[in-house]
Coordinates of C-alpha atoms and ligand atoms in Angstrom, one line a residue:
X1 CA 102.2 139.7 115.9
X2 CA 104.2 140.5 112.8
X3 CA 103.2 137.8 111.1
X4 CA 99.1 137.8 112.5
X5 CA 99.4 141.2 110.4
X6 CA 100.6 139.6 106.9
X7 CA 98.3 136.6 107.1
X8 CA 95.8 139.2 107.5
X9 CA 97.3 141.4 104.6
X10 CA 96.4 139.5 101.5
X11 CA 93.0 138.6 102.6
X12 CA 89.7 141.4 100.6
X13 CA 88.4 144.4 102.7
X14 CA 85.1 142.8 103.1
X15 CA 86.6 139.6 104.4
X16 CA 89.1 141.9 106.9
X17 CA 85.8 144.2 108.4
X18 CA 84.1 141.2 109.5
X19 CA 87.0 139.1 111.0
X20 CA 88.2 140.8 114.4
X21 CA 87.8 140.6 117.7
X22 CA 88.0 136.7 118.4
X23 CA 90.9 136.9 120.6
X24 CA 88.4 138.1 123.4
X25 CA 86.3 135.5 122.8
X26 CA 88.1 132.5 123.0
X27 CA 86.9 131.5 126.1
X28 CA 84.0 131.9 125.1
X29 CA 83.5 131.4 121.4
X30 CA 80.8 134.0 121.6
X31 CA 80.7 135.5 118.0
X32 CA 80.3 139.3 118.7
X33 CA 82.9 141.2 121.1
X34 CA 81.1 142.1 124.5
X35 CA 81.0 145.5 125.2
X36 CA 83.5 145.8 128.3
X37 CA 82.4 148.1 130.7
X38 CA 84.9 149.0 132.5
X39 CA 87.6 152.0 133.8
X40 CA 90.1 149.6 135.2
X41 CA 91.5 146.7 134.6
X42 CA 93.9 144.2 137.6
X43 CA 97.3 145.2 138.1
X44 CA 99.1 142.4 135.5
X45 CA 96.5 141.0 133.7
X46 CA 97.9 139.7 130.1
X47 CA 96.5 141.6 127.9
X48 CA 98.7 144.6 129.9
X49 CA 95.1 146.9 130.3
X50 CA 95.4 149.6 132.6
X51 CA 92.7 152.0 132.7
X52 CA 90.0 153.0 129.8
X53 CA 91.7 156.6 129.8
X54 CA 94.1 155.1 128.1
X55 CA 93.2 151.7 126.2
X56 CA 90.1 149.1 126.4
X57 CA 89.7 145.4 124.4
X58 CA 87.4 147.8 122.7
X59 CA 89.4 149.9 121.9
X60 CA 91.7 147.3 120.8
X61 CA 89.1 146.0 118.3
X62 CA 88.1 148.7 116.4
X63 CA 91.3 149.4 115.7
X64 CA 92.4 146.6 114.7
X65 CA 89.7 146.5 111.8
X66 CA 90.9 150.1 111.0
X67 CA 94.5 149.1 111.0
X68 CA 93.8 145.8 108.5
X69 CA 92.0 148.5 106.4
X70 CA 94.2 150.5 105.5
X71 CA 96.8 148.5 105.5
X72 CA 98.5 149.4 108.2
X73 CA 100.5 149.5 111.1
X74 CA 99.6 151.7 114.6
X75 CA 95.9 153.5 114.6
X76 CA 94.7 155.0 118.2
X77 CA 91.0 156.2 118.8
X78 CA 89.9 159.0 119.9
X79 CA 86.3 159.7 120.9
X80 CA 85.5 162.2 117.8
X81 CA 87.2 163.3 114.6
X82 CA 87.6 166.6 116.1
X83 CA 89.3 164.8 118.7
X84 CA 91.5 163.3 116.1
X85 CA 92.6 166.3 115.1
X86 CA 92.9 167.5 118.8
X87 CA 95.4 165.0 118.8
X88 CA 97.8 165.3 116.2
X89 CA 97.6 169.4 116.2
X90 CA 98.7 169.2 120.7
X91 CA 102.0 167.4 119.2
X92 CA 102.8 170.1 118.0
X93 CA 104.9 173.2 119.4
X94 CA 104.2 177.0 120.4
X95 CA 106.1 178.5 117.1
X96 CA 105.3 175.7 115.0
X97 CA 103.2 176.7 111.5
X98 CA 100.3 174.0 109.5
X99 CA 99.8 174.5 106.2
X100 CA 96.8 173.3 104.9
X101 CA 94.5 173.5 101.7
X102 CA 93.0 176.0 101.7
X103 CA 89.0 174.5 101.7
X104 CA 89.1 171.8 104.7
X105 CA 86.8 171.2 107.0
X106 CA 85.2 174.1 109.0
X107 CA 85.0 173.2 112.8
X108 CA 89.4 172.2 112.1
X109 CA 89.9 175.3 110.6
X110 CA 87.9 176.6 114.1
X111 CA 90.1 174.8 116.0
X112 CA 93.3 176.1 114.7
X113 CA 92.2 179.8 114.5
X114 CA 90.3 180.2 117.8
X115 CA 91.7 177.5 120.4
X116 CA 95.7 176.3 118.6
X117 CA 96.4 180.5 117.8
X118 CA 95.9 181.1 121.5
X119 CA 99.1 178.9 122.3
X120 CA 101.3 179.9 119.4
X121 CA 101.1 177.5 116.4
X122 CA 100.5 179.8 113.3
X123 CA 98.6 177.8 110.3
X124 CA 99.2 179.3 106.7
X125 CA 96.1 178.0 103.8
X126 CA 97.1 177.8 100.1
X127 CA 95.2 176.4 97.2
X128 CA 97.6 172.7 96.7
X129 CA 95.5 171.7 93.1
X130 CA 98.2 174.9 92.2
X131 CA 101.2 174.1 91.5
X132 CA 103.2 177.0 93.6
X133 CA 102.3 174.7 96.6
X134 CA 106.5 174.2 96.1
X135 CA 107.1 177.4 96.7
X136 CA 104.5 177.9 99.5
X137 CA 106.2 175.0 101.3
X138 CA 109.4 176.5 100.9
X139 CA 108.1 180.2 102.3
X140 CA 106.5 178.6 105.2
X141 CA 108.6 176.2 106.3
X142 CA 105.5 174.6 107.8
X143 CA 105.9 171.5 110.8
X144 CA 102.8 169.5 108.8
X145 CA 101.1 170.0 106.0
X146 CA 97.1 168.8 105.9
X147 CA 95.3 168.3 103.3
X148 CA 91.6 166.8 102.4
X149 CA 90.3 165.3 99.2
X150 CA 88.1 165.8 97.7
X151 CA 87.2 169.0 99.6
X152 CA 84.5 169.9 101.9
X153 CA 81.8 170.4 100.2
X154 CA 83.7 171.9 96.9
X155 CA 84.9 168.0 96.3
X156 CA 88.4 169.4 94.6
X157 CA 90.8 166.7 94.7
X158 CA 94.1 167.0 95.2
X159 CA 96.9 165.4 94.1
X160 CA 97.8 163.3 97.0
X161 CA 100.9 161.3 95.8
X162 CA 102.9 164.1 94.9
X163 CA 102.6 166.5 97.5
X164 CA 103.1 163.8 99.9
X165 CA 106.2 163.3 97.7
X166 CA 107.4 167.4 97.7
X167 CA 106.8 167.2 100.9
X168 CA 108.6 163.7 102.3
X169 CA 111.7 165.3 100.3
X170 CA 111.7 168.1 102.3
X171 CA 110.5 165.7 105.5
X172 CA 108.0 167.3 106.0
X173 CA 104.8 165.0 107.5
X174 CA 101.5 165.1 105.8
X175 CA 98.0 165.1 107.5
X176 CA 95.1 163.4 105.6
X177 CA 92.1 163.8 106.8
X178 CA 90.3 161.0 104.5
X179 CA 86.7 161.2 106.0
X180 CA 84.7 161.5 102.5
X181 CA 86.3 158.4 101.3
X182 CA 87.9 155.8 103.7
X183 CA 90.6 152.6 102.8
X184 CA 87.6 151.4 100.4
X185 CA 87.9 154.1 97.9
X186 CA 91.7 155.8 99.0
X187 CA 94.7 154.6 101.6
X188 CA 96.3 157.8 102.7
X189 CA 99.5 156.1 103.7
X190 CA 100.0 153.9 100.7
X191 CA 100.0 157.5 99.2
X192 CA 102.8 158.5 101.0
X193 CA 100.7 160.4 104.1
X194 CA 102.5 160.1 107.5
X195 CA 98.5 160.7 109.0
X196 CA 95.5 159.1 107.9
X197 CA 92.7 161.2 110.2
X198 CA 89.7 159.6 109.9
X199 CA 85.5 160.7 111.3
X200 CA 84.6 157.7 112.1
X201 CA 81.2 158.8 113.0
X202 CA 80.6 158.8 108.9
X203 CA 81.0 156.1 106.5
X204 CA 83.2 154.5 109.2
X205 CA 79.7 153.9 111.7
X206 CA 77.9 154.4 109.2
X207 CA 74.4 154.7 111.0
X208 CA 75.0 157.4 112.7
X209 CA 74.6 156.3 116.1
X210 CA 77.6 157.1 117.6
X211 CA 80.7 159.3 117.6
X212 CA 84.4 158.5 116.8
X213 CA 87.5 159.8 115.4
X214 CA 91.0 157.5 114.4
X215 CA 94.7 158.4 113.2
X216 CA 96.7 155.6 111.5
X217 CA 99.9 155.6 110.8
X218 CA 103.0 154.1 109.8
X219 CA 105.6 155.7 112.0
X220 CA 105.7 154.3 115.5
X221 CA 106.7 158.0 117.2
X222 CA 103.5 159.5 115.9
X223 CA 102.0 156.8 117.0
X224 CA 103.1 157.1 120.3
X225 CA 102.0 160.8 120.4
X226 CA 98.8 159.6 119.3
X227 CA 98.6 157.1 122.5
X228 CA 100.0 160.4 124.1
X229 CA 97.5 162.4 123.5
X230 CA 94.8 160.0 124.0
X231 CA 95.1 159.6 127.6
X232 CA 97.1 163.2 128.4
X233 CA 94.3 165.6 127.0
X234 CA 91.3 162.8 127.7
X235 CA 90.6 162.1 123.5
X236 CA 89.2 158.6 124.7
X237 CA 86.3 157.3 123.5
X238 CA 83.8 154.8 125.3
X239 CA 83.8 150.8 125.3
X240 CA 80.1 150.5 124.0
X241 CA 80.4 153.6 120.9
X242 CA 83.5 151.6 119.6
X243 CA 81.6 148.8 120.0
X244 CA 78.6 149.6 118.2
X245 CA 81.4 151.4 115.4
X246 CA 82.7 148.0 115.0
X247 CA 79.5 147.0 113.9
X248 CA 78.6 149.2 112.1
X249 CA 82.3 148.9 110.1
X250 CA 81.5 145.2 109.3
X251 CA 79.1 146.2 106.0
X252 CA 81.3 149.4 105.1
X253 CA 82.8 148.3 101.9
X254 CA 78.6 147.2 100.5
X255 CA 77.3 150.2 102.1
X256 CA 80.1 152.1 100.0
X257 CA 79.7 150.0 97.2
X258 CA 75.5 151.0 96.8
X259 CA 75.8 154.5 97.5
X260 CA 78.8 154.9 95.4
X261 CA 76.6 153.7 93.2
X262 CA 72.9 155.2 93.7
X263 CA 75.6 158.7 93.7
X264 CA 76.1 157.6 89.8
X265 CA 73.0 157.2 89.0
X266 CA 71.8 160.4 90.4
X267 CA 74.4 161.9 89.3
X268 CA 73.6 161.4 86.0
X269 CA 70.2 161.7 86.0
X270 CA 71.1 165.8 87.5
X271 CA 73.9 166.4 85.6
X272 CA 71.4 168.5 83.0
X273 CA 68.7 169.3 84.6
X274 CA 67.5 173.1 84.4
X275 CA 67.6 174.3 88.2
X276 CA 71.3 172.8 88.6
X277 CA 73.7 175.4 87.6
X278 CA 76.2 172.9 88.5
X279 CA 76.6 169.2 89.9
X280 CA 80.0 168.2 91.3
X281 CA 81.0 164.5 91.6
X282 CA 84.7 162.8 91.5
X283 CA 83.6 161.0 88.4
X284 CA 81.5 163.2 86.4
X285 CA 83.3 163.4 83.4
X286 CA 83.3 167.1 83.5
X287 CA 84.6 167.3 87.0
X288 CA 88.0 169.1 86.2
X289 CA 89.9 166.6 88.0
X290 CA 88.4 164.2 86.6
X291 CA 91.6 162.0 84.8
X292 CA 93.0 162.9 88.7
X293 CA 90.2 161.1 90.7
X294 CA 90.0 158.5 88.5
X295 CA 93.1 157.6 89.5
X296 CA 93.9 158.3 92.5
X297 CA 90.2 156.8 94.0
X298 CA 88.8 153.3 93.4
X299 CA 85.3 154.2 92.9
X300 CA 83.5 157.8 92.9
X301 CA 82.2 157.9 96.8
X302 CA 78.6 159.1 97.6
X303 CA 78.9 162.9 98.1
X304 CA 77.8 164.6 95.7
X305 CA 77.4 168.8 95.5
X306 CA 74.9 171.1 93.5
X307 CA 74.9 174.7 93.1
X308 CA 71.5 175.3 92.3
X309 CA 69.7 178.3 90.0
X310 CA 68.2 179.9 93.0
X311 CA 68.5 181.9 96.3
X312 CA 68.9 181.8 99.6
X313 CA 65.6 181.4 100.4
X314 CA 64.8 179.1 97.8
X315 CA 67.4 176.8 98.3
X316 CA 66.0 176.7 102.4
X317 CA 63.3 175.9 100.7
X318 CA 64.5 172.6 98.4
X319 CA 66.6 171.2 101.3
X320 CA 63.1 171.2 103.2
X321 CA 60.7 169.7 100.8
X322 CA 62.7 166.7 100.4
X323 CA 61.0 163.4 101.8
X324 CA 63.8 161.0 102.2
X325 CA 67.1 164.0 102.7
X326 CA 67.1 164.8 105.9
X327 CA 68.7 168.2 106.4
X328 CA 71.1 167.9 109.1
X329 CA 75.0 168.2 109.4
X330 CA 77.6 164.7 109.0
X331 CA 77.3 162.5 106.2
X332 CA 77.9 158.9 105.0
X333 CA 75.4 156.8 106.9
X334 CA 72.8 154.8 105.4
X335 CA 70.4 157.3 105.4
X336 CA 70.0 160.1 102.5
X337 CA 71.4 163.2 104.6
X338 CA 71.3 167.0 102.3
X339 CA 73.3 169.7 104.4
X340 CA 73.3 174.1 103.2
X341 CA 77.3 174.4 104.2
X342 CA 76.9 178.6 104.1
X343 CA 74.2 178.0 107.3
X344 CA 75.5 174.6 108.8
X345 CA 79.0 172.7 108.2
X346 CA 80.5 176.5 107.2
X347 CA 78.6 178.9 109.3
X348 CA 81.8 179.5 111.4
X349 CA 84.3 180.5 108.5
X350 CA 84.7 183.6 107.3
X351 CA 81.9 185.6 105.0
X352 CA 85.3 186.1 102.8
X353 CA 86.7 183.6 102.7
X354 CA 83.8 181.9 101.9
X355 CA 83.1 183.8 99.3
X356 CA 86.8 183.6 97.6
X357 CA 86.5 179.5 98.1
X358 CA 83.1 179.8 95.7
X359 CA 80.3 178.8 99.4
X360 CA 77.6 180.5 98.3
X361 CA 73.6 180.2 99.6
X362 CA 73.1 178.3 96.3
X363 CA 75.5 175.4 97.3
X364 CA 73.9 172.4 98.6
X365 CA 75.5 169.2 99.5
X366 CA 73.9 165.6 99.3
X367 CA 74.7 162.6 101.4
X368 CA 73.9 159.9 99.4
X369 CA 72.1 156.3 101.4
X370 CA 71.8 152.8 100.4
X371 CA 67.7 153.7 99.9
X372 CA 66.8 152.8 96.5
X373 CA 68.2 155.1 93.8
X374 CA 65.0 155.6 92.1
X375 CA 63.4 156.8 95.1
X376 CA 66.0 159.4 95.6
X377 CA 65.5 160.7 92.3
X378 CA 62.0 161.7 92.3
X379 CA 62.4 163.0 95.3
X380 CA 65.4 165.3 94.1
X381 CA 62.6 165.8 91.4
X382 CA 59.6 166.1 92.4
X383 CA 61.5 169.2 95.0
X384 CA 63.4 171.2 91.8
X385 CA 60.4 171.2 89.5
X386 CA 58.3 173.1 92.6
X387 CA 60.5 176.0 91.2
Ligands
LIG401 C1 83.0 165.2 110.4 C2 84.2 166.0 109.8 C3 85.1 165.9 111.0 C4 85.2 166.0 112.6 O1 84.9 164.2 113.1 P1 84.1 165.1 114.5 O2 83.8 163.2 114.1 O3 81.8 165.3 113.9 O4 84.0 165.1 114.8 C5 86.8 165.7 110.4 N1 87.0 166.2 109.4 C6 85.7 166.4 108.8 C7 86.2 166.1 106.6 C8 84.6 166.0 108.4 O5 83.4 165.5 107.3

């Protein structure tokens, strides 16, 4: 196993993403793995499977590919990104505090505040682009630090390596929600994080037809906690969803490359449009953390946030006018999407909190897909020019 892992790690991401799962196909020679639609396994089987709530060949195949692309030792898959969050938080105990980046995914905050707070888990929020986070760590004495970079939807970049080094020095584990990047763009564990969390619903699957999540780590004790949460809380995915996600994952490096190329083109073309107050894209030279983004991320990704010079109604109408961008939650698929965070992904976040973060009614978030960039651009320009 150890040797296999080392050999595999020398391969490129595209090769790892495509070549996997053969270990369950030895007897039949099938090129694609079957769907192991079974809830239970005969006792004493060679692969040591037991009951699908705690493992299934389709989970293992997906976990192997995710471990491969992250260059890590362990991975546990879940039925959604939010289940992956549940798995981690439920490993804490009453009285523990999570120190969170202030601009986290809305449903992560909702879970912390509306569910786990009742069970005694505390939270504290801080803007981790502010160096005083170091004093905040000493003050709060967290059991866990929770980061996202780029953040959603403002695409703020945090210095993951530096924060992890401060945290590791104090023996505090760091979770990085890497959903917006995936291992193709940044590898949190290599930057010092203890846990890399991912909603496989988004870029990893890439085809908007299944939900999933995963936690990736090199820490054996954390991995045991993830396996325990999966079976004890019933957070397991279905074999069919794992099969779909594994299939989608094969083209992840190709999709992200194309989506990023499209996003660069659109960001450049729209940058100085008269109806756009601010265009936020990590690899845009006017992004306040452009240098950090360049050093931390391999490529700029395919998420662009626009602050429009339009009011709430006009902004909503702009979204509705687009032909190729569906107004929908989610991101990272081959099809382009547009999201209006104040009424959608961040609807559950306090009004006052949204205001302090700068998430207002004129803000839209684009997830650029794999369509022809020129068609996406003319779609956006046509809608903008109607105002
Ligand atoms: C979507 C998302 C999640 C939650 O994942 P689901 O698969 O929808 O449960 C968590 N974090 C981020 C950053 C996301 O975009």
